[in-house]
XYZ file of C-alpha atoms in Angstrom:
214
model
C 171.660 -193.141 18.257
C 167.823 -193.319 18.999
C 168.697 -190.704 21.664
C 169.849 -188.173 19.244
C 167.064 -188.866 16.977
C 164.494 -187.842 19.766
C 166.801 -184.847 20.877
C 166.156 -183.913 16.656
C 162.940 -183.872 16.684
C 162.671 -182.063 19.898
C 164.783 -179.747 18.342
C 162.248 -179.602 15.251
C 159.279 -179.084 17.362
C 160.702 -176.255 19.036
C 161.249 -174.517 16.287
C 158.166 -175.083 14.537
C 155.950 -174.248 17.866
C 158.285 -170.829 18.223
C 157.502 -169.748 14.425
C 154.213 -170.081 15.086
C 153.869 -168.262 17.960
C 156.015 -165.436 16.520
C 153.623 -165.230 13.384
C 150.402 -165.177 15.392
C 147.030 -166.559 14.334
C 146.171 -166.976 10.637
C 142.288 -166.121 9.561
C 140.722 -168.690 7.164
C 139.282 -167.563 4.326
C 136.014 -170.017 3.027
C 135.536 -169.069 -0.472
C 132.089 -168.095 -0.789
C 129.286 -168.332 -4.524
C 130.023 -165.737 -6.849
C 127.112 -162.957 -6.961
C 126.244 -161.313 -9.635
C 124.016 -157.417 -10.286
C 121.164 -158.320 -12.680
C 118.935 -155.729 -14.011
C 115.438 -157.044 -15.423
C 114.069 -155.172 -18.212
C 110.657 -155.282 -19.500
C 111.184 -156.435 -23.621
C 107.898 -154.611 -24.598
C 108.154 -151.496 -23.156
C 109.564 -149.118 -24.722
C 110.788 -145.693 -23.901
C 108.652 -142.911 -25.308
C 110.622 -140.611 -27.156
C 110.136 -136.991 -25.759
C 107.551 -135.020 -27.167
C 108.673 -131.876 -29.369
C 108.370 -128.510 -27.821
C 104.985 -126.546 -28.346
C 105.680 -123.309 -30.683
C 103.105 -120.672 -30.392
C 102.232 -119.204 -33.701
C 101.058 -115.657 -33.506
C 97.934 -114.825 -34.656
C 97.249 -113.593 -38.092
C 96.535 -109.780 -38.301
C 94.328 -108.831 -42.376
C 95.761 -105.424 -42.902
C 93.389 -102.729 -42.807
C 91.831 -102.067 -45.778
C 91.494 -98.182 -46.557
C 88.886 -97.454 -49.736
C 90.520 -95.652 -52.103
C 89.619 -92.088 -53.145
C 88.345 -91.406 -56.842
C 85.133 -92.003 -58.827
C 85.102 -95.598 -58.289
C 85.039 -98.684 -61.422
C 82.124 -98.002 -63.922
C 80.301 -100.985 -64.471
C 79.184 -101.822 -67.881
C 75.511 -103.452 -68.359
C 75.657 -106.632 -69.761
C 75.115 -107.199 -73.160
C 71.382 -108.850 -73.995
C 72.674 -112.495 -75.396
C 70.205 -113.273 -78.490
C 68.485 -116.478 -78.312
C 69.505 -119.400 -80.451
C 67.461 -119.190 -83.653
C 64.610 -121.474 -83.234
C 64.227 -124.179 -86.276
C 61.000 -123.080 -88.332
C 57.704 -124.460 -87.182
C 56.316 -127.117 -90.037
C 53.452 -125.844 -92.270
C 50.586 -127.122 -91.210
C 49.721 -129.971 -92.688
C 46.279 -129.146 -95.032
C 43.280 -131.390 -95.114
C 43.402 -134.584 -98.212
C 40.822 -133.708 -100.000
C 37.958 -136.488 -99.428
C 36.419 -135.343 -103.239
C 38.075 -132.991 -105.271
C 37.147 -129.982 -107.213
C 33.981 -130.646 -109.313
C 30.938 -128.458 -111.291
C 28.343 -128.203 -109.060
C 24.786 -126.334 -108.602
C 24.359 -122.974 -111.067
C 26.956 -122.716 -114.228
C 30.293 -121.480 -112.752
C 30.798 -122.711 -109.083
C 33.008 -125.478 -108.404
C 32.889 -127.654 -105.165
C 35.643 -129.153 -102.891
C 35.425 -131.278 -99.539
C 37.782 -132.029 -97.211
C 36.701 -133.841 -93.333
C 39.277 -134.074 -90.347
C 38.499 -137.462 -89.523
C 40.923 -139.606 -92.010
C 39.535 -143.038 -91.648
C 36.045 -141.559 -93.242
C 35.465 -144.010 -96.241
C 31.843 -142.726 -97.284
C 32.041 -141.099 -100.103
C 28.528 -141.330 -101.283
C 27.608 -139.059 -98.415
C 29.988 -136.462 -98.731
C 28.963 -136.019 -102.276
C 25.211 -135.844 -100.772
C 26.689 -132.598 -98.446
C 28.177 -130.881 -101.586
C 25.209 -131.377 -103.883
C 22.473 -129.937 -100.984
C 25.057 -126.971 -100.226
C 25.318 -126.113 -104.072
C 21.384 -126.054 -104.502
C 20.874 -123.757 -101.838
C 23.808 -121.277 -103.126
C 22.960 -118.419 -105.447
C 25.740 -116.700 -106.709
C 25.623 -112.753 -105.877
C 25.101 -110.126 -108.563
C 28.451 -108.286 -107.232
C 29.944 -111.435 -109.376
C 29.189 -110.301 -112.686
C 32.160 -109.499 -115.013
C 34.089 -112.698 -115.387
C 35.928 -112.020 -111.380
C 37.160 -115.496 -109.923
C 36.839 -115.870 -106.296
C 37.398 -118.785 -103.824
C 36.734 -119.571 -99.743
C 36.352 -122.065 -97.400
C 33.544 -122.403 -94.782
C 34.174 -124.715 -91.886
C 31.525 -126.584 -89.866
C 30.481 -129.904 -88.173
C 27.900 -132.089 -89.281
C 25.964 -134.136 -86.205
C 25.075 -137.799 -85.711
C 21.932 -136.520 -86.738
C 22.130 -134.383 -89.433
C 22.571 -131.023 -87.545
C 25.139 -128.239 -88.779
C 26.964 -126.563 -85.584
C 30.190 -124.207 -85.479
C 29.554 -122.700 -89.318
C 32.393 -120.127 -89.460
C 34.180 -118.689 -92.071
C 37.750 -120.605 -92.566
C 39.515 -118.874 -95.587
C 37.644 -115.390 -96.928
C 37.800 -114.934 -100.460
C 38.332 -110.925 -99.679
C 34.474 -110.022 -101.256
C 32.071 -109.637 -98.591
C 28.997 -110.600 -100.537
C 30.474 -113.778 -102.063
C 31.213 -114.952 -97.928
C 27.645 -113.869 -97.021
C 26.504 -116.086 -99.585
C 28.385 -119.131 -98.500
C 27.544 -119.000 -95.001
C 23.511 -118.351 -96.592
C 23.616 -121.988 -98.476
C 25.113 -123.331 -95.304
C 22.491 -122.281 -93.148
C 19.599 -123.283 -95.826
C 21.258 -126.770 -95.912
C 20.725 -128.238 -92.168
C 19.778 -130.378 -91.351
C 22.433 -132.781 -93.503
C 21.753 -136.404 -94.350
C 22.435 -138.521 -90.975
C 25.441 -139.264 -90.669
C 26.440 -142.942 -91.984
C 25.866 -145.769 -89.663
C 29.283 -147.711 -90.151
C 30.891 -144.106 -89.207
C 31.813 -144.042 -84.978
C 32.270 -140.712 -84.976
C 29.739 -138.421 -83.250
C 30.657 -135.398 -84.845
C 31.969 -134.815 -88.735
C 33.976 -131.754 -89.328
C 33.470 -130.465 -93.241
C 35.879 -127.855 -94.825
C 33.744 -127.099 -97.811
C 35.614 -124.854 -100.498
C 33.626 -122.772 -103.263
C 34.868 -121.398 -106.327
C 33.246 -118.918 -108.633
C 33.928 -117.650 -112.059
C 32.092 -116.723 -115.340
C 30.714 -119.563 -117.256
């Protein structure tokens, strides 16, 4: 029995050693790591996106301008524009009165004063000025026959007395009667000094005269 165990696996081991001489050698295959294609790409760069294609514009040609034939466009002058109306100056303002109208010198002439400088409080003296003017006036003999005439004579009275700038301010319209204001003008200066508690240097008198038949 042992006997034909050996001669079975003789038999066994024949077989196996003739298969694999009939197949031939078998390669091994090692399994090898696993590779893998990775592209790296750059998070902040972005791809530009293309740029648009230039478009020539052609040039702008003005047509040609061709004058027209004729008499051409008439132009009318402009019409003068008027100037707003201006407001009306203000009168002028006229002198207070520093002593009013009063009888003074010959029968028939009445005196008035009036000074520019309005803080003048010296009344005394201006009544001095009006009685020396009214002596020295002698009414004309052109006056006779009841006519009523008036004027003003203008001048300035110095610290000292002196008469400067005698002019005629309002004419009464008879020549004689002015010459013979201007005369008792003249035949008063010097004036009275002027008063001490005055600062002025100068004393401007508007010195009215009126005449009519006593």
């Amino acid at each position: 029995m042992r006997s034909s165990v050996f001669a079975s696996i003789g038999v066994h081991v024949a077989l196996i050693t003739l298969l694999l001489v009939l197949r031939g050698p078998t390669p091994a295959i090692v399994p090898g790591p696993q590779v893998m294609q990775v592209a790296l790409v750059s998070p902040d760069i972005t791809t530009p996106a293309p740029a648009p294609p230039l478009v020539k514009v052609p040039p702008r040609v003005a047509p040609a301008v061709v004058p027209e034939k004729g008499e051409g466009v008439k132009l009318t002058p402009p019409k003068p524009v008027k100037p707003p109306p201006q407001p009306p100056k203000p009168a002028p303002v006229s002198e207070a009165p520093a002593l009013p109208w009063a009888r003074v010198g010959p029968a028939g002439l009445n005196g008035q004063i009036a000074v520019d400088s309005r803080d003048f409080e010296f009344a005394y003296y201006l009544m001095l000025v009006r009685n020396r003017v009214a002596q020295n006036w002698t009414p004309p003999a052109g006056l006779a026959g009841g006519a009523s005439v008036q004027a003003v004579a203008y001048f300035q009275i110095a610290r000292d007395g002196g008469v400067r700038g005698l002019r005629l301010e309002t004419p009464s319209g008879f020549e004689y009667f002015d010459r013979s204001i201007t005369r008792a003008v003249v035949l008063s200066d010097p004036m009275p000094p002027l008063p001490l508690g005055y600062s002025g240097t100068t004393l401007g008198v508007h010195f009215g005269f009126q005449w009519g038949s006593p």
